[in-house]
Amino acid sequence: MEKREREYLLHEQTRHDRKGIWLTAGSYILWGILPVYWKAAETVSSEEILAHRIFWSFIFMLAVITAARNWPGVVQAIKEMKKRPFLIGSLILSSVLISANWFVYIWAVNNHHIVEASLGYYINPLISVLLGVLFLKERLNGWQKLSFVLALAGVLISSIHFGSFPWISVILALSFGLYGLTKKVTKLDPSVGLLFETIVMVPAAVLFLISLSGSGNASFGTVSLEIDLLLIGAGIVTAIPLLLFAGGARRIPLYMTGILQYIAPTLTLLAGVLLYGEAFTAVDLITFSLIWAALLIFTVSSSRAFLNRSYRKPKKASAHL
């Protein structure tokens, strides 16, 4: 009987992990092919796309929370804000950061900087860990420090050769890294958190869209039905990957999430080079190779550390018994 129970539990755990992998991978695949979506709407200004993305994300999240009957979660979040007012400030900051990230990414895609945008999301995991060291007093081992040196070397080589600092890459990595840091502080349900983040920016987005329409410069409702649907769909393509990620990441170990996250920038890089003909020079190859080496070293080192901790835990428990 015990053997059957163990086999059943193992089967359930495997099914749980497999579902988590598919959900998480799905979120990164959607993020990776997002440039194709923004390219389809490139006749619209980046500012207008961002405003619609915020507004329709808000509408979509209202529908999601209603469908999931998660309004008690919203009420609970409001109660938490009353108890801890700093959560309001944290939500405002996270909203500003993710909006800045969205704008820079949309602008980069529609101004032929997809390759540079992909570099930003390759660097992002390293930036996130660096922020953890600075703000959360986390520690790095020797291999992880080496990965930072290699990544920095890649960025410096690119800067020296092209004569300009890769601002798009760094802004994308920093804004998303800082956004992740604020999410660690707020610890709200993902759908509830996204709803409040869009609430913060919706007034500004609506005012901008009204002024744009009043001046006769709005694309929505004036260009084509295709453009209208793309702008409305901006909310959906924003929220779905976030919801998939929220459902998948909690089902799998952190190191697995770390490995899967490289799907998105890889697909973005391929889209930039193969679909839209952006240049990928020898210097780009050197820069990306250093970043890839850094990420490989960092991921292997982090994975081994995680597995060692997981392996030691059962031993401690059995020794205690």
Short mmCIF file of C-alpha atoms in Angstrom, two decimals:
data_model
loop_
_atom_site.label_atom_id
_atom_site.label_comp_id
_atom_site.label_asym_id
_atom_site.label_seq_id
_atom_site.Cartn_x
_atom_site.Cartn_y
_atom_site.Cartn_z
CA MET A 1 0.00 0.00 0.00
CA GLU A 2 2.84 2.38 0.92
CA LYS A 3 4.56 1.66 -2.39
CA ARG A 4 1.40 2.55 -4.31
CA GLU A 5 1.01 5.76 -2.34
CA ARG A 6 4.62 6.72 -3.07
CA GLU A 7 4.16 5.97 -6.77
CA TYR A 8 0.96 8.02 -6.84
CA LEU A 9 2.59 10.98 -5.06
CA LEU A 10 5.59 10.79 -7.41
CA HIS A 11 3.25 10.73 -10.42
CA GLU A 12 1.31 13.73 -9.12
CA GLN A 13 4.52 15.67 -8.40
CA THR A 14 5.84 14.92 -11.90
CA ARG A 15 2.54 16.03 -13.46
CA HIS A 16 2.62 19.17 -11.29
CA ASP A 17 6.18 19.98 -12.39
CA ARG A 18 5.43 19.25 -16.06
CA LYS A 19 2.45 21.61 -15.99
CA GLY A 20 4.61 24.26 -14.35
CA ILE A 21 7.27 23.90 -17.03
CA TRP A 22 4.74 24.22 -19.85
CA LEU A 23 3.03 27.24 -18.29
CA THR A 24 6.32 29.02 -17.58
CA ALA A 25 7.79 28.18 -20.98
CA GLY A 26 4.57 29.38 -22.60
CA SER A 27 4.88 32.75 -20.89
CA TYR A 28 8.46 33.20 -22.12
CA ILE A 29 7.56 32.10 -25.66
CA LEU A 30 4.80 34.73 -25.78
CA TRP A 31 7.18 37.39 -24.43
CA GLY A 32 9.77 36.33 -27.00
CA ILE A 33 7.47 36.75 -30.01
CA LEU A 34 5.93 40.00 -28.76
CA PRO A 35 8.05 42.09 -31.20
CA VAL A 36 6.01 40.59 -34.05
CA TYR A 37 2.86 42.00 -32.44
CA TRP A 38 4.30 45.50 -31.91
CA LYS A 39 5.72 45.52 -35.44
CA ALA A 40 2.22 44.96 -36.78
CA ALA A 41 1.22 48.25 -35.13
CA GLU A 42 4.39 50.22 -35.95
CA THR A 43 2.43 52.93 -37.77
CA VAL A 44 1.09 53.97 -34.35
CA SER A 45 3.34 56.09 -32.10
CA SER A 46 4.98 54.33 -29.17
CA GLU A 47 3.24 56.73 -26.77
CA GLU A 48 -0.21 55.86 -28.07
CA ILE A 49 0.53 52.12 -28.04
CA LEU A 50 1.67 52.40 -24.41
CA ALA A 51 -1.47 54.33 -23.40
CA HIS A 52 -3.69 51.70 -25.00
CA ARG A 53 -1.62 48.92 -23.48
CA ILE A 54 -2.21 50.36 -19.99
CA PHE A 55 -5.92 51.06 -20.54
CA TRP A 56 -6.82 47.71 -22.09
CA SER A 57 -4.67 45.81 -19.58
CA PHE A 58 -6.79 47.43 -16.87
CA ILE A 59 -10.05 46.41 -18.60
CA PHE A 60 -8.78 42.87 -19.19
CA MET A 61 -7.65 42.45 -15.58
CA LEU A 62 -11.09 43.58 -14.36
CA ALA A 63 -12.56 40.79 -16.49
CA VAL A 64 -10.00 38.23 -15.25
CA ILE A 65 -10.58 39.02 -11.58
CA THR A 66 -14.34 38.92 -12.09
CA ALA A 67 -14.15 35.58 -13.92
CA ALA A 68 -11.87 34.14 -11.22
CA ARG A 69 -14.10 35.56 -8.47
CA ASN A 70 -11.02 37.14 -6.94
CA TRP A 71 -12.62 40.37 -5.69
CA PRO A 72 -12.07 39.22 -2.06
CA GLY A 73 -8.36 39.28 -2.93
CA VAL A 74 -8.69 42.89 -4.09
CA VAL A 75 -10.48 43.82 -0.87
CA GLN A 76 -7.79 42.07 1.17
CA ALA A 77 -5.09 43.98 -0.72
CA ILE A 78 -6.82 47.29 0.08
CA LYS A 79 -6.91 46.31 3.77
CA GLU A 80 -3.20 45.52 3.64
CA MET A 81 -2.52 48.95 2.14
CA LYS A 82 -4.38 50.59 5.00
CA LYS A 83 -2.25 48.68 7.51
CA ARG A 84 0.98 49.24 5.59
CA PRO A 85 0.82 52.53 3.64
CA PHE A 86 4.28 51.94 2.18
CA LEU A 87 2.62 49.31 -0.07
CA ILE A 88 0.88 52.16 -1.92
CA GLY A 89 4.23 53.81 -2.61
CA SER A 90 5.67 50.47 -3.70
CA LEU A 91 2.76 49.90 -6.10
CA ILE A 92 3.16 53.38 -7.58
CA LEU A 93 6.87 52.78 -8.08
CA SER A 94 6.32 49.36 -9.66
CA SER A 95 3.69 50.87 -11.97
CA VAL A 96 6.06 53.61 -13.14
CA LEU A 97 8.88 51.09 -13.65
CA ILE A 98 6.85 48.60 -15.69
CA SER A 99 5.32 51.42 -17.77
CA ALA A 100 8.83 52.75 -18.54
CA ASN A 101 9.93 49.23 -19.44
CA TRP A 102 6.94 48.78 -21.76
CA PHE A 103 7.54 52.12 -23.48
CA VAL A 104 11.27 51.57 -24.09
CA TYR A 105 10.61 48.06 -25.40
CA ILE A 106 7.86 49.18 -27.80
CA TRP A 107 10.01 52.10 -28.98
CA ALA A 108 13.02 49.80 -29.48
CA VAL A 109 11.03 47.27 -31.51
CA ASN A 110 9.45 49.88 -33.78
CA ASN A 111 12.72 51.78 -34.28
CA HIS A 112 14.82 48.80 -35.38
CA HIS A 113 16.56 48.05 -32.08
CA ILE A 114 15.19 44.54 -31.46
CA VAL A 115 18.67 43.00 -31.13
CA GLU A 116 19.63 45.57 -28.49
CA ALA A 117 16.32 44.92 -26.68
CA SER A 118 17.07 41.19 -26.59
CA LEU A 119 20.47 41.96 -25.04
CA GLY A 120 18.65 43.83 -22.27
CA TYR A 121 16.64 40.76 -21.34
CA TYR A 122 19.74 38.56 -21.43
CA ILE A 123 21.39 40.95 -18.96
CA ASN A 124 18.25 41.23 -16.81
CA PRO A 125 18.82 38.11 -14.62
CA LEU A 126 22.29 39.36 -13.69
CA ILE A 127 20.95 42.84 -12.92
CA SER A 128 18.23 41.29 -10.73
CA VAL A 129 20.82 39.38 -8.72
CA LEU A 130 23.00 42.49 -8.40
CA LEU A 131 19.99 44.37 -7.00
CA GLY A 132 19.48 41.51 -4.56
CA VAL A 133 23.07 41.94 -3.38
CA LEU A 134 22.70 45.70 -3.00
CA PHE A 135 19.24 45.86 -1.40
CA LEU A 136 18.54 42.43 0.08
CA LYS A 137 22.09 41.63 1.27
CA GLU A 138 22.23 38.44 -0.80
CA ARG A 139 25.66 36.88 -1.40
CA LEU A 140 27.43 35.69 -4.53
CA ASN A 141 29.88 32.83 -4.90
CA GLY A 142 33.07 33.05 -6.96
CA TRP A 143 31.51 31.68 -10.16
CA GLN A 144 28.64 34.14 -9.97
CA LYS A 145 31.10 37.02 -9.55
CA LEU A 146 32.94 35.80 -12.65
CA SER A 147 29.69 35.87 -14.61
CA PHE A 148 29.27 39.57 -13.74
CA VAL A 149 32.80 40.35 -14.93
CA LEU A 150 32.14 38.61 -18.27
CA ALA A 151 28.81 40.41 -18.73
CA LEU A 152 30.40 43.78 -17.93
CA ALA A 153 33.18 43.05 -20.42
CA GLY A 154 30.57 42.35 -23.10
CA VAL A 155 28.77 45.64 -22.46
CA LEU A 156 32.05 47.60 -22.45
CA ILE A 157 33.22 46.04 -25.74
CA SER A 158 29.91 47.00 -27.37
CA SER A 159 30.15 50.54 -25.95
CA ILE A 160 33.74 51.12 -27.08
CA HIS A 161 33.21 49.73 -30.58
CA PHE A 162 29.95 51.49 -31.40
CA GLY A 163 30.92 54.67 -29.55
CA SER A 164 27.78 54.74 -27.46
CA PHE A 165 26.55 53.02 -24.33
CA PRO A 166 23.78 50.41 -24.96
CA TRP A 167 21.17 52.48 -23.13
CA ILE A 168 18.18 50.52 -24.42
CA SER A 169 19.59 47.24 -23.08
CA VAL A 170 20.53 48.72 -19.72
CA ILE A 171 17.26 50.63 -19.22
CA LEU A 172 15.22 47.51 -20.04
CA ALA A 173 17.29 45.36 -17.67
CA LEU A 174 17.31 47.92 -14.85
CA SER A 175 13.63 48.84 -15.07
CA PHE A 176 12.53 45.20 -15.09
CA GLY A 177 15.02 44.27 -12.38
CA LEU A 178 13.81 47.09 -10.12
CA TYR A 179 10.23 46.14 -10.94
CA GLY A 180 10.95 42.61 -9.73
CA LEU A 181 12.46 44.03 -6.56
CA THR A 182 9.31 46.03 -5.80
CA LYS A 183 7.21 42.90 -6.39
CA LYS A 184 9.24 41.11 -3.72
CA VAL A 185 8.26 43.86 -1.28
CA THR A 186 4.53 44.02 -2.12
CA LYS A 187 3.95 40.24 -2.40
CA LEU A 188 0.46 40.68 -3.81
CA ASP A 189 -1.44 38.11 -5.86
CA PRO A 190 -0.16 38.56 -9.46
CA SER A 191 -3.54 39.42 -10.96
CA VAL A 192 -4.42 41.78 -8.11
CA GLY A 193 -0.99 43.41 -8.33
CA LEU A 194 -1.30 43.98 -12.07
CA LEU A 195 -4.79 45.46 -11.59
CA PHE A 196 -3.49 48.03 -9.07
CA GLU A 197 -0.45 48.81 -11.23
CA THR A 198 -2.70 49.63 -14.17
CA ILE A 199 -5.06 51.63 -11.94
CA VAL A 200 -2.14 53.91 -11.05
CA MET A 201 -1.38 54.71 -14.70
CA VAL A 202 -4.88 54.57 -16.20
CA PRO A 203 -5.79 58.23 -15.47
CA ALA A 204 -2.68 59.49 -17.27
CA ALA A 205 -3.25 57.06 -20.15
CA VAL A 206 -6.90 58.11 -20.56
CA LEU A 207 -6.05 61.84 -20.44
CA PHE A 208 -3.34 61.32 -23.06
CA LEU A 209 -5.70 59.39 -25.35
CA ILE A 210 -8.40 62.08 -24.98
CA SER A 211 -5.92 64.86 -25.82
CA LEU A 212 -4.61 62.85 -28.77
CA SER A 213 -8.14 62.37 -30.10
CA GLY A 214 -8.97 66.05 -29.54
CA SER A 215 -5.96 67.14 -31.59
CA GLY A 216 -6.87 64.76 -34.40
CA ASN A 217 -3.66 62.74 -34.05
CA ALA A 218 -5.13 59.52 -32.68
CA SER A 219 -4.72 56.31 -34.68
CA PHE A 220 -7.46 54.46 -32.80
CA GLY A 221 -10.74 54.67 -34.71
CA THR A 222 -9.22 56.57 -37.62
CA VAL A 223 -6.74 54.28 -39.42
CA SER A 224 -8.22 50.79 -39.80
CA LEU A 225 -10.09 48.06 -37.96
CA GLU A 226 -6.86 46.02 -37.85
CA ILE A 227 -5.07 48.76 -35.93
CA ASP A 228 -8.03 49.16 -33.55
CA LEU A 229 -8.01 45.41 -32.79
CA LEU A 230 -4.24 45.41 -32.28
CA LEU A 231 -4.48 48.27 -29.79
CA ILE A 232 -7.34 46.63 -27.90
CA GLY A 233 -5.45 43.33 -27.93
CA ALA A 234 -2.42 45.04 -26.36
CA GLY A 235 -4.02 44.50 -22.96
CA ILE A 236 -4.54 40.80 -23.61
CA VAL A 237 -1.00 40.13 -24.88
CA THR A 238 0.30 41.96 -21.81
CA ALA A 239 -1.72 40.09 -19.20
CA ILE A 240 -1.75 36.52 -20.52
CA PRO A 241 2.02 35.88 -20.27
CA LEU A 242 2.04 37.35 -16.75
CA LEU A 243 -0.79 35.06 -15.68
CA LEU A 244 0.86 32.01 -17.29
CA PHE A 245 4.12 32.86 -15.53
CA ALA A 246 2.37 33.29 -12.18
CA GLY A 247 0.71 29.90 -12.56
CA GLY A 248 3.84 28.12 -13.72
CA ALA A 249 6.69 29.59 -11.68
CA ARG A 250 5.22 28.52 -8.35
CA ARG A 251 5.04 24.89 -9.54
CA ILE A 252 8.72 24.49 -10.45
CA PRO A 253 12.07 25.11 -8.72
CA LEU A 254 13.66 28.54 -9.02
CA TYR A 255 16.64 27.20 -11.00
CA MET A 256 14.25 25.80 -13.65
CA THR A 257 12.60 29.21 -13.99
CA GLY A 258 16.10 30.66 -14.41
CA ILE A 259 16.85 28.29 -17.29
CA LEU A 260 13.53 28.84 -19.06
CA GLN A 261 13.77 32.65 -18.93
CA TYR A 262 16.36 32.66 -21.72
CA ILE A 263 13.69 31.50 -24.18
CA ALA A 264 12.28 35.05 -24.49
CA PRO A 265 15.42 37.02 -25.43
CA THR A 266 16.54 34.20 -27.76
CA LEU A 267 13.27 34.36 -29.71
CA THR A 268 13.46 38.17 -29.72
CA LEU A 269 17.02 38.06 -31.07
CA LEU A 270 16.04 35.60 -33.81
CA ALA A 271 13.05 37.77 -34.75
CA GLY A 272 15.26 40.87 -35.03
CA VAL A 273 17.89 39.19 -37.19
CA LEU A 274 15.87 36.71 -39.28
CA LEU A 275 12.46 38.39 -39.63
CA TYR A 276 13.37 42.08 -39.66
CA GLY A 277 16.91 42.00 -41.04
CA GLU A 278 18.65 43.83 -38.20
CA ALA A 279 22.44 43.71 -38.31
CA PHE A 280 24.32 41.20 -36.16
CA THR A 281 27.98 42.11 -36.53
CA ALA A 282 31.16 40.36 -35.39
CA VAL A 283 31.28 42.73 -32.41
CA ASP A 284 27.69 41.81 -31.57
CA LEU A 285 28.75 38.15 -31.67
CA ILE A 286 31.60 38.83 -29.23
CA THR A 287 29.31 40.83 -26.92
CA PHE A 288 26.55 38.24 -26.94
CA SER A 289 29.05 35.39 -26.55
CA LEU A 290 30.42 36.97 -23.38
CA ILE A 291 26.87 37.51 -22.07
CA TRP A 292 25.90 33.93 -22.95
CA ALA A 293 29.02 32.58 -21.23
CA ALA A 294 28.21 34.68 -18.17
CA LEU A 295 24.65 33.38 -18.10
CA LEU A 296 25.78 29.77 -18.54
CA ILE A 297 28.22 30.05 -15.64
CA PHE A 298 25.68 31.87 -13.50
CA THR A 299 22.83 29.42 -14.23
CA VAL A 300 24.93 26.29 -13.63
CA SER A 301 26.36 27.74 -10.42
CA SER A 302 22.94 28.81 -9.13
CA SER A 303 21.35 25.49 -10.10
CA ARG A 304 24.02 23.48 -8.30
CA ALA A 305 23.66 25.63 -5.19
CA PHE A 306 19.88 25.15 -5.23
CA LEU A 307 20.13 21.39 -5.74
CA ASN A 308 22.72 21.04 -2.97
CA ARG A 309 20.44 22.86 -0.53
CA SER A 310 17.49 20.70 -1.60
CA TYR A 311 19.57 17.55 -1.20
CA ARG A 312 20.76 18.48 2.30
CA LYS A 313 17.28 19.25 3.67
CA PRO A 314 15.97 15.64 3.81
CA LYS A 315 19.22 14.56 5.53
CA LYS A 316 18.76 17.14 8.24
CA ALA A 317 15.15 16.11 8.74
CA SER A 318 16.02 12.39 9.04
CA ALA A 319 18.91 13.11 11.42
CA HIS A 320 16.56 15.13 13.59
CA LEU A 321 14.13 12.22 13.79
#
